[in-house]
XYZ file of C-alpha atoms in Angstrom:
341
model
C 0.000 0.000 0.000
C 1.325 3.430 -0.980
C 0.962 5.424 2.257
C 1.847 8.728 0.624
C -0.824 8.242 -2.045
C -3.421 7.273 0.567
C -2.692 10.408 2.593
C -2.878 12.579 -0.525
C -6.213 11.027 -1.533
C -7.577 11.515 1.999
C -6.657 15.214 1.987
C -8.152 15.723 -1.483
C -11.416 14.032 -0.510
C -11.891 15.758 2.850
C -10.127 19.065 2.141
C -10.303 21.380 5.210
C -11.408 18.619 7.592
C -8.672 16.338 6.278
C -6.019 19.004 6.784
C -7.236 19.692 10.335
C -7.020 15.995 11.196
C -3.564 15.856 9.606
C -2.386 18.862 11.643
C -3.829 17.358 14.814
C -1.993 14.058 14.257
C 1.201 15.907 13.287
C 1.090 18.004 16.457
C 0.522 14.891 18.559
C 3.491 13.061 17.002
C 5.702 16.111 17.445
C 4.653 16.299 21.079
C 5.536 12.614 21.546
C 8.999 13.315 20.121
C 9.449 16.264 22.504
C 8.360 14.095 25.426
C 10.737 11.291 24.499
C 13.740 13.583 23.977
C 13.278 15.652 27.131
C 12.622 12.634 29.328
C 15.635 10.875 27.824
C 17.715 13.912 28.787
C 16.025 13.993 32.220
C 14.615 17.442 31.477
C 10.980 16.998 32.480
C 10.566 20.643 33.660
C 11.852 21.824 30.259
C 9.205 19.712 28.484
C 6.431 21.104 30.674
C 7.665 24.649 30.068
C 7.644 24.042 26.313
C 4.069 22.722 26.385
C 3.019 25.691 28.485
C 4.556 28.010 25.883
C 2.675 26.296 23.026
C -0.760 26.300 24.719
C -2.809 29.295 25.828
C -1.870 30.912 29.146
C -4.427 32.099 31.683
C -3.998 35.853 31.259
C -3.237 38.605 28.774
C -0.149 39.505 30.763
C 1.353 36.050 30.313
C 0.244 35.877 26.677
C 2.309 38.948 25.796
C 5.419 36.872 26.507
C 4.236 34.034 24.222
C 2.062 35.589 21.456
C 2.661 32.619 19.116
C 0.406 30.484 21.331
C -2.619 32.164 19.718
C -1.862 30.000 16.651
C -0.274 26.877 18.188
C -2.851 26.142 20.894
C -5.067 23.819 18.747
C -2.102 21.654 17.715
C -0.831 20.507 21.110
C -2.376 18.957 24.205
C -1.470 20.321 27.623
C -1.553 16.709 28.798
C -0.602 14.039 26.264
C -3.645 11.813 25.836
C -4.031 9.410 22.860
C -7.682 8.742 23.746
C -8.456 12.459 23.602
C -6.784 12.624 20.183
C -8.907 9.712 18.910
C -12.193 11.128 20.230
C -11.465 14.620 18.898
C -10.540 13.165 15.508
C -13.789 11.178 15.231
C -15.930 14.166 16.241
C -14.079 16.459 13.836
C -14.417 13.998 10.957
C -18.163 13.477 11.496
C -19.288 17.058 12.140
C -16.696 18.671 9.885
C -17.901 16.723 6.855
C -21.501 17.691 7.615
C -20.443 21.340 7.878
C -18.632 21.163 4.530
C -21.589 19.490 2.807
C -24.150 21.986 4.103
C -22.221 25.270 4.147
C -19.454 24.520 1.666
C -15.757 23.744 1.981
C -14.683 27.342 1.362
C -16.837 28.669 4.207
C -15.584 25.906 6.525
C -11.982 26.865 5.794
C -12.611 30.566 6.351
C -14.482 29.885 9.601
C -11.554 27.853 10.948
C -9.013 30.545 10.012
C -11.144 33.193 11.709
C -12.015 31.382 14.931
C -8.589 29.956 15.887
C -7.178 33.364 16.976
C -10.608 34.710 17.978
C -11.321 31.904 20.467
C -7.817 32.295 21.858
C -8.032 36.048 22.430
C -11.554 35.884 23.877
C -10.613 33.041 26.234
C -7.508 34.816 27.513
C -9.451 38.067 27.997
C -12.346 36.459 29.878
C -9.982 34.370 32.009
C -8.179 37.583 32.978
C -11.418 39.428 33.758
C -12.688 36.509 35.852
C -9.254 36.302 37.548
C -8.860 32.658 36.476
C -5.119 32.776 36.806
C -2.718 30.775 38.975
C 0.038 32.484 40.902
C 3.388 32.833 39.139
C 4.922 30.229 41.443
C 2.518 27.454 42.327
C 2.890 26.542 46.021
C 3.186 22.920 47.011
C 0.342 22.014 49.434
C 2.478 19.418 51.197
C 5.247 21.943 51.854
C 2.706 24.473 53.010
C 1.290 22.005 55.538
C 4.796 21.116 56.713
C 5.667 24.746 57.140
C 2.609 25.325 59.291
C 2.823 22.195 61.417
C 6.568 21.870 61.930
C 7.410 25.531 62.406
C 4.163 27.108 63.576
C 5.952 30.156 64.949
C 6.846 31.298 61.444
C 3.189 32.239 60.792
C 0.770 34.173 62.889
C -2.346 32.265 63.788
C -4.768 34.209 61.526
C -2.533 33.626 58.462
C -2.323 29.854 58.734
C -5.729 29.026 57.175
C -5.109 31.560 54.390
C -1.749 29.994 53.508
C -3.221 26.502 53.338
C -6.235 27.673 51.339
C -4.102 29.525 48.798
C -1.758 26.577 48.374
C -4.527 24.034 47.825
C -6.466 26.361 45.511
C -3.466 27.117 43.285
C -2.488 23.457 42.998
C -5.936 21.950 42.423
C -8.160 24.620 40.855
C -5.959 25.115 37.786
C -4.587 21.743 36.663
C -2.503 21.949 33.505
C -4.814 19.733 31.442
C -7.562 22.377 31.732
C -5.517 24.939 29.825
C -7.095 25.703 26.416
C -5.326 23.265 24.120
C -6.164 20.750 21.413
C -8.860 20.986 18.769
C -11.928 20.517 20.972
C -12.879 24.224 21.255
C -12.444 24.670 17.491
C -14.478 21.509 16.893
C -17.326 23.051 18.913
C -17.485 25.875 16.359
C -18.128 23.399 13.529
C -20.478 21.274 15.668
C -22.813 24.112 16.655
C -22.580 25.825 13.297
C -23.839 22.584 11.723
C -26.461 22.198 14.481
C -27.789 25.704 13.820
C -28.136 25.035 10.069
C -29.605 21.507 10.097
C -30.777 20.689 13.663
C -32.762 17.676 12.473
C -29.921 16.111 10.472
C -29.858 12.395 11.446
C -26.650 10.813 12.738
C -26.288 7.057 13.112
C -24.932 6.232 16.570
C -23.843 2.795 17.713
C -26.483 1.218 20.025
C -28.717 4.323 19.798
C -29.666 4.269 16.122
C -30.487 7.545 14.379
C -30.254 10.636 16.587
C -30.847 14.235 15.560
C -27.666 16.282 15.348
C -28.963 18.907 17.776
C -29.097 16.396 20.648
C -25.686 15.002 19.813
C -24.207 18.519 19.923
C -25.883 19.439 23.233
C -24.825 16.197 24.928
C -21.299 16.528 23.576
C -20.936 20.075 24.944
C -22.465 19.024 28.270
C -20.036 16.131 28.715
C -17.049 18.327 27.856
C -18.151 21.032 30.304
C -18.716 18.492 33.093
C -15.145 17.318 32.573
C -13.569 20.749 32.179
C -15.834 22.875 34.372
C -17.683 26.063 33.444
C -15.232 28.532 34.978
C -11.946 27.064 33.857
C -10.088 28.448 30.813
C -10.904 25.291 28.835
C -14.578 25.499 29.798
C -14.685 29.139 28.707
C -13.049 28.219 25.379
C -15.673 25.494 24.798
C -18.558 27.893 25.458
C -17.007 30.557 23.214
C -16.531 28.002 20.415
C -20.167 26.852 20.603
C -21.359 30.464 20.730
C -19.328 31.498 17.680
C -20.757 28.555 15.735
C -24.311 29.673 16.486
C -23.499 33.335 15.824
C -21.988 32.503 12.427
C -25.173 30.804 11.224
C -27.472 33.358 12.925
C -25.835 36.159 10.943
C -25.579 34.011 7.819
C -29.359 33.514 7.746
C -29.737 37.291 7.878
C -27.462 37.801 4.914
C -24.169 38.506 6.701
C -21.283 36.077 6.361
C -18.689 37.176 8.932
C -16.045 34.967 7.323
C -16.592 36.600 3.937
C -16.355 40.108 5.344
C -13.086 39.465 7.149
C -11.595 37.263 4.441
C -13.047 39.109 1.445
C -9.575 39.410 -0.070
C -9.128 35.640 -0.048
C -9.702 33.844 -3.338
C -9.190 30.216 -4.252
C -6.423 29.567 -6.746
C -7.699 29.162 -10.295
C -11.309 30.033 -9.480
C -13.868 28.490 -11.759
C -15.849 30.806 -14.025
C -19.298 31.748 -12.897
C -21.758 29.053 -13.818
C -24.348 29.790 -16.474
C -27.401 27.583 -16.779
C -28.775 26.898 -20.221
C -31.709 24.842 -21.389
C -31.841 22.772 -24.544
C -28.055 22.279 -24.660
C -28.057 18.543 -24.217
C -25.481 16.544 -26.062
C -26.859 14.301 -28.790
C -25.873 11.142 -26.934
C -27.916 12.164 -23.865
C -31.122 12.477 -25.894
C -33.321 9.628 -26.932
C -33.577 8.895 -30.660
C -36.619 10.662 -32.067
C -37.142 12.777 -28.948
C -39.612 15.637 -29.288
C -38.630 19.285 -28.923
C -40.268 19.430 -25.475
C -38.361 16.356 -24.314
C -35.037 17.771 -25.532
C -35.745 20.984 -23.670
C -36.265 19.166 -20.397
C -32.999 17.211 -20.593
C -30.367 18.410 -18.095
C -26.827 17.849 -19.310
C -24.099 16.301 -17.193
C -21.996 19.457 -17.515
C -24.699 21.507 -15.816
C -25.037 18.958 -13.009
C -21.261 18.892 -12.528
C -21.231 22.682 -12.196
C -24.039 22.569 -9.629
C -22.281 19.845 -7.617
C -19.043 21.839 -7.691
C -20.905 24.861 -6.361
C -22.411 22.776 -3.535
C -18.960 21.468 -2.653
C -17.454 24.967 -2.559
C -20.268 27.016 -1.021
C -22.864 24.565 0.289
C -26.354 23.567 -0.786
C -27.865 26.774 0.587
C -25.898 28.797 -1.983
C -27.924 27.336 -4.883
C -30.537 29.454 -6.568
C -34.101 28.210 -6.913
C -33.496 27.398 -10.582
C -30.379 25.367 -9.768
C -32.232 23.376 -7.111
C -34.975 22.596 -9.643
C -32.372 21.450 -12.164
C -30.769 19.184 -9.568
C -34.157 17.677 -8.730
C -34.927 17.233 -12.425
C -31.608 15.484 -13.008
C -32.305 13.148 -10.098
C -35.693 12.296 -11.604
C -34.038 11.587 -14.972
C -31.639 9.126 -13.306
C -34.558 7.327 -11.648
C -36.420 7.088 -14.970
C -33.330 5.661 -16.683
C -32.984 2.983 -13.993
C -36.610 1.930 -14.412
C -36.159 1.606 -18.161
């Protein structure tokens, strides 16, 4: 099996979603290499510092010293977890493909490019405003207890509970794995954008049968928030991601595409010419021998259908005009009639 060819075919078929999965796997493998090298050199603190630098910090103040994290945070996990990578990949593949089919691959790509830095900046800002930030040097609860019990004279009596409380809070309330990292917040954008467009879209789930996409999205967000918490940086990032997905579609239904406004300068390479729909242009081989003028007029050529399908792939089904939707339906009816014959 030609692995390189398989990867190339996968990326061509899935486009933006395929590239996101590829970047996620690449980031994971790179993180494994970092882990192996630093542990081999007995430099565990250096590895943890590197991961901290590549994921989002808790405050704007800390972010100013590592501005690149606004781009790298989806690619690395604060805590290396192969199961998390697998689950995120499956969710991204399922909901990302639905998003591309409904809203178009171009809009999916633009939405991803827009929301990666936007989620990061909003999460850091809200975490700072809500004072969700650990101290610069995290105290060790065990050492704090030892300090109080072994040398009680070093603290006045009123300060002892405060020291213990601060130490335990800093060590337990902000575990590293709850830093905004990995693709899950970005995935929530695609999940709830798809939910807002087609809430009744059926998804086949193992043991549960067909379930509407809206319930899958709500349960998925609920489970993630129960694990991360509502007032942790990761929980805030998840809520922001879901909210941006809804906002994108809310504005889109009112005629405003936020991705198109911000990325209006962006154009695909070698854009296809604007499609023109013509009647009565069927090729001779697509028409029945002796067909009447009315029958020839109603024939939809394969070229027209290919153009319509290309438009759906690029911009989504909702971008079709009423005439194009009628042509697509007519072509489908023609295929059914040919099968019966």
